Structure formats: structure tokens, C-alpha cells
Amino acid sequence: MVTARAAATFDPDGRSAAAARGFVRDALLGWGLPEVVDDAVVLVSELVTNAVVHAGTAAEVCCLREEETVRIEVTDHHPERGLPSLGDGHRYADPDGEGGRGLLMCSALAERWGVEYAAGQKTVWFRLTLPAHVVGTRYAVPATPGSDLPSSPGPVHVAVVQLDEDGRVLAWNPDAAALFQYPAAAVLGRPWADLAVWPQSPGRGLGLTDTLRLARWEGGYGVRRADGEEVEVYGVQVRVRDTEGVPSTLCLLVLEPDRAVLRSPARTLPGERPDPTGPRLDLLAGPADTDDLDTLLQRTVERARDLLDADAAYLLLTTDDEAEFELRAATGLNHGHRRHARFPVGTGNRYDSARLPSVHEDLTARPTGLPLLADSGMRSLVTVPLKVEGRLIGSLGIATAVPGRYDNEDALRLQFAADRVALAVESTRLTELERLRRGSLSFLVEASDLLAGTLEHEQTLALMAQMAVPTLSSWCAVYTNGDHGASAGLAFVLHEDEDRIDPLRDLLDKTPAPEAGPTHGVRFWTAPGGTAEALGLTDSPELAGLLGETVVLPLTARNRVIGLLALGVPSGVRFRQEILELAEDLSRRAALALDNSRLYSERTATSQALQRSLLPPDLPEIPGVEVDVYYQAAGEGNEVGGDFYDLFTIREGTYGFAIGDVCGTGPEAASVTGLARHSLRLLAREGLDAPQVLRRLNAAILDEGSRSRFLTLLYGELTPRPDGSTELSLVCAGHPLPLRLRTDGRVDRAATPQPLLGVMDDLDLTAEHLVLSPGEVLLCVTDGVTERREGRRMLGDDGLAEVLTGCTGLTAGAVALRVQRAVERFAPEPPSDDMAILTLRVPTQRTT
């Protein structure tokens, strides 16, 4: 009866055998069957090699756990290959040849084995007998002097955490509560990802979720305690099933100094001669994931630490100019230096040279020049260079708290292992750099598209910050320069944790803004930390761990600094060089977008101010006449429209009104609009009648020469009469005709068309007179109303008249609102032209 099953498929390439070995090892260790791991790994390696190398097809590996045996099947898709030939005595021929070697090994190591053929595939299977359970010692280490035993700072707590299929906490023992300061009630049901600080970059390689699904995993990572502090732990994760077959993950965790409690011992492979100087150093043992540099480096330092029985290990990689080392992986060290911290390559001392292997017997007698080990408690140190084709690419170091632990033999063995891993590291690093380069290009393209999609100043500020957080930093602040050379002011703040935005803003408000400095380049900024220290806020819960390394980048557009971009990371974290380079590229693009939005905002404000100046500030109250005006400029508000209206007092008892439309938009149209509105008032108050006023205005427009624009204008004078009616004198110069609404609902034109202004020198204009009786309405509009379109339909004069017919009995304001709503509802799209509506109504009873 099969009690457990694990299966995987491996592509036909040279890495499949190693991946298959790791898969089988993890599956059997996860089932608690270490006794058969070695034989199974050897057999699967040979059979998968036959499938992917010799047969040239993908290999499917299936592990089946039975009650007393383990059955493993390897299937390929090249069934025409037969069994190896038989020699005399029914023995397999040519045991040293390549063909059939996997089957020879099956016959030697497996209890049973066989080959099964099916349509289009061939399966080789073997069974390994599980050893009977024997009570007693399974692994032992010879007696060791007390001074060489692992030390522990206090009682050893072994946290037991069980996670469900979704990675949520199912069980939490008292030791877990003691180690991480969370009571069980506070964590049950929470995602493990909220507490675990996984040692690799998000989105790349094997993440926490994938690791929790492995049959077995062992290694180090961080856990965030209840007080926010990150502690380094060593853990063993085993995939188990309950009685109903539901899988879960069991995690055993200890503090990093107590890792000896859980760490698996290094084992010698069957048939391998033990090395008298120590275990064989193979830093690439196990399944290789060469696509993820962080995982490869972290596994390398952990394996180097374990194989040389060290307390700590680290791996540095050189920067592009080979002038500095960057810490990329470490284990067993304190948190004084976090990943990506940088140190100079050369110290000026030959014996500390990173280009040669070196052994430090006692760091207290002669400290190394590397600040990474300062105050770490380490006494012995071995460092070896990582070189590829003679070029230094990194440095690997192992250390222990016991002095005199290592000698030259250990350094040579570590150097041999480092030489083997250097090429894999360099290849993976180049792959990572290419991935980062492509990711950076995609990021910048997306940023450019987003920033180009808006001209709103506030929205541009928000987009800048959102592009930076959390991709480049944990928080961001944007400073913009004030007018007339004023110092930069804080314009926008964003943190990846929304609860920390307000405390961060309060701190930055109290911190002097950074100086503008040069027009390019990254500068480090320490002022926020100094302000927090001066105000005694360093240990406040709101700012705990908030302020680490902070940089400032100038926002330079059109050869001048228009602002500053501040980026910050948590305490103990440093910016990587490629992140700073990407931030510089982003700042250049953001600066141009910010300057464009500033110019657009200024232009919009100027245009709106000019537009307001071309309209009357207030309408005079006319005894016996209701007046209402509706005005709406089309577009985004950045251009001055050509429509205008006016209502003013000519002399006591007589008032002038006008509604017009200048051809075009922008400053030229605005100049004609201003000329028309102010000229109308001046000429009308000189005692000229309506035709004379328009003829003088026409001459003034033509005098503008090339700056002139033609103008349609409805101008009239109204005089309320004692009987409650109102007398009007009108001239409609090329403008949409005014409509008159009578009390019985009839609508008729109140004027006839005459020549527009600004085209001909001599105009023959005549005034038309009418009397509005009580209850009647005069409606005057611009062509933005009558030319409202939906496809081929147009509202037109007839449509406007139909709308006005239904306005009998309404006030002047209600009529204007009814017309405006009819125009908006005529088409689903917003109006594309300016719109002005002027209504005059004589009330049925004179109001005083």
C-alpha cells in the first residue's frame, strides 16, 4: 500500500541529474528515511542521466513510499532502447561501459528492479527495503573537550511552529513564545510571512512560500519579534501529513548561536575515503538553483561554516570598479552590518590582501582591517579570494570564537572549494545583472509612461513617490523650490507603511531641508537622524528602525534644480549601487515631468485669471427685470476662451447688455475680447446708440491689424417702463439670434442677422426695437449652445426653441439652468466649445 507519493519532471539538459538528486533527497528526508537516501540518490542520478543525456528526452521521477519499501520510478520517452546484452553466465556484458550502467547498479543496490514499456515511454523502477527500526544510537560524535563544545548564552529554547497549507500558524509552543515574545493567541492564524524575514530579494528565486512546500529544508533566516527587533534563527522545516492526508509544515527553530542543536552532521558518501584533514569541502553540493544569486551565496556561506565547523561565515562580492566589496551573504555575525554594506578592497597591508588566502590565528592580537568582524567575538579567521580568469570577483571568509582553530591546510582546502564555486557565482551574477538591467529598463519605461500621463502638479508629486516606494526605498520625500529663490519646501511624503507617514512627515517638517547642491549625483543626508536624536525621538515607537541610510538626489530640469528627492531605508540597511543608479535615472525623468506640471499649472492659473478678468465681476440689479447668466469654458482650463458677456449701467434707467464670441482662443482672442468689452462700456456711456457703438468697435478691431479677430456680437440696450414692460434696442452682428418666449409658450426670433465685426470697414447696421411684456423672456446664447452635436445631429435654433417653449412661467435663473441641462444631455460627451447663456425676464409683478 502506498502511503506517500512525490513526483517531478526534469528537462533534458545537463543540470537535470543534479536537480533530480536533490528532489529525491528532499523527498526521502521529508519522509524520515535517511537510511535509503544514499542508494536512492546514486540510482536516480544514473537513470536520469541515461534519460536526458543518452535518450535525449525529459525524465519523470516518481517516489512512492510503501509500508516496508520505497519504490522509485524513472520514465523517459525513448522506448526503443532495449536491455543491455547478456554475456556468458547470464551476466551483463561490459560493466565498465556507459550503456546499461544504471541497470547494473540497480541489480547491485536494489532489492527488486525492472523495466516496463508502454506506448511512447519506458519506465525503469527499483525498490529499496526500509531497515527495521532499531533502538539505540544512530549518530555520535567523539568526546570533545569542554572548551571546544558549542556555547550558548542562556537556556536553549527550541521553538516548534506548525504551518498549514497556506503558510498560516497552526501551532505555537511555549518556547516559541519565549523566543519571539508573541503569545500563542497573537499569532495563531497569522501568515508566517508576517514574522519571517526571508534571506533573499522579493520576486527572485526560491521564496518562503516555495520553501515551505519542500519535503525538508534546513538553514538560517530572520524572525521579527514582537518588539520589532529581527533575530537570526537556525531552522529545520519538515513537510508532514495528518491522519486525513492534509499536509502541513513543521518548523523547529533555535537562535543562531544554538544551531548545533538542529544542524545535520556532514556525512561521507558510501565508498568515499574519509579525508584525514576534515570533511570534503564541496560548496556546491545539493540542488543548484543558479538563477538566484542570493540563494546560491547564502547556501555557500552556510555550507562553508558547517564544513569547517565555524561560528560565522560571510561572502563579499566586488563592485563593478573592483574598488569595494559588498556584503552579499553572511551567517553567525551580529547585525552591525547588514547585507549590501560596503568595504574597501585594499587595506594597504599585504597580509590582509583580499587577493591572497590568509589565516588569522587570533584577531584580538592582530585585528583584521575588515570592520565586518569588529565586536563580533570572533578569534580565528580564514579568508580566500574568489577569482575568475585571474580577476577578483569576491572574498569568502569563515570565523570562529576559538583562537588558533585554523591553519594553512584549512585555507588551502577552502581555497580549492572557493575556486570551484567562483565560476558558478560569476555566471549567476552576470545573469542577475542582466535581469536587473532588463528590470530597470522596464521600470523606467513604466515610470516615463505614468509621469507623461498627467500634467497635474499634485498628481505628479504622488506618482514620483509611488514609483520610488517600495521599489527603490522604504520611504520617500519630495522637496520643491519656492518662488524667487526661496529654500526648498517639503511637498510630499510617502512610506511603505502608511502608519508611519505622519510621524515621518512631522520629523521632516522639523528638519531643515537639504541644500540644493550640484545639479546631478547622489548625496548622503544625515540631518533627519540628527533631528530625531536632538529631539529625543530615536527610541520612540513611531520612529523605531525607521531612519537608516538616507540619500538626496537633485531634481534638475532645463539646467536648473527645481527640487530634491530624498530616499531612505530602515536602520542597518544600505543602498546598493545599482539602486542608486536607477534612482538617478528616475530623478531625471521625474524632474522633467515635475517641471512640465509646474509650467502647466502656472499657465492654467494665468489663463483662468485672464479669463476672469474678461468677464464682469458682478451683475447690476435692474429694477423690473430678472437677469441671469451661465458661463462655462470648454477644455482643461489652460486656454482663454473667446466667449464673453457683459451687463452694465449706461445711464440712470438704461442698461447695456452684450454677449459675443471672438474667433479662436488664447492670448490673441483674449486681447480682442478685452478690447470689445471695455470699448462697449466706454462708447455706450458717451451717448452713442447701438449701431454707432458697434461701428466704432468694428473700427477699433480692424486697427489691431494682424492681431485682429472677427467677432460675433449681440448688443442691446434696455429701459424698464413704468407700465412694467421693458423696451429693448438690439443689434445682432453675426451672432446667433436671440429668442423671445411669450407668455402663451410661443417662441420667435427677436432680431434679424446683420454683418459680423472685424471683417469689413463700412458696416450698415440698424437697431431693432421690441418691448418685453410681463412674463416674457429674452434668451441670448453663444454658438456653443446651438452647435452642440451628437454625431451628425445638432441642437440648432429649432432645438433651442423647443427647449425654451417648455420654460413658460420659469424665472430667468431657471430658464438658464433648463437650457444648460438640455445642452449637456444632448450628447454623452462633454461640450467641446465655450458656452454662455444670458436670460432677461420681465416679471409679472414689478419687484421693488
XYZ file of C-alpha atoms in Angstrom, residues 50-51 54-58 74-84 115-124:
28
model
C 20.509 7.895 -19.177
C 17.158 9.517 -19.932
C 21.583 9.253 -23.822
C 17.863 9.017 -24.663
C 17.576 12.800 -25.098
C 14.098 13.102 -23.535
C 12.657 14.601 -20.379
C 12.214 6.961 -13.744
C 10.298 7.340 -17.020
C 11.646 8.547 -20.368
C 10.089 8.742 -23.829
C 12.555 6.728 -25.892
C 11.194 3.167 -25.566
C 13.053 1.600 -28.491
C 16.254 1.234 -26.410
C 16.453 -2.330 -25.218
C 18.088 -4.018 -22.251
C 21.880 -4.380 -22.245
C 11.748 -2.171 -16.879
C 8.209 -1.527 -18.127
C 7.290 -0.436 -21.630
C 4.174 1.464 -22.653
C 3.085 3.380 -25.710
C 5.702 6.081 -26.261
C 7.563 5.642 -22.977
C 9.804 3.402 -20.903
C 9.897 3.171 -17.086
C 12.762 1.803 -15.022
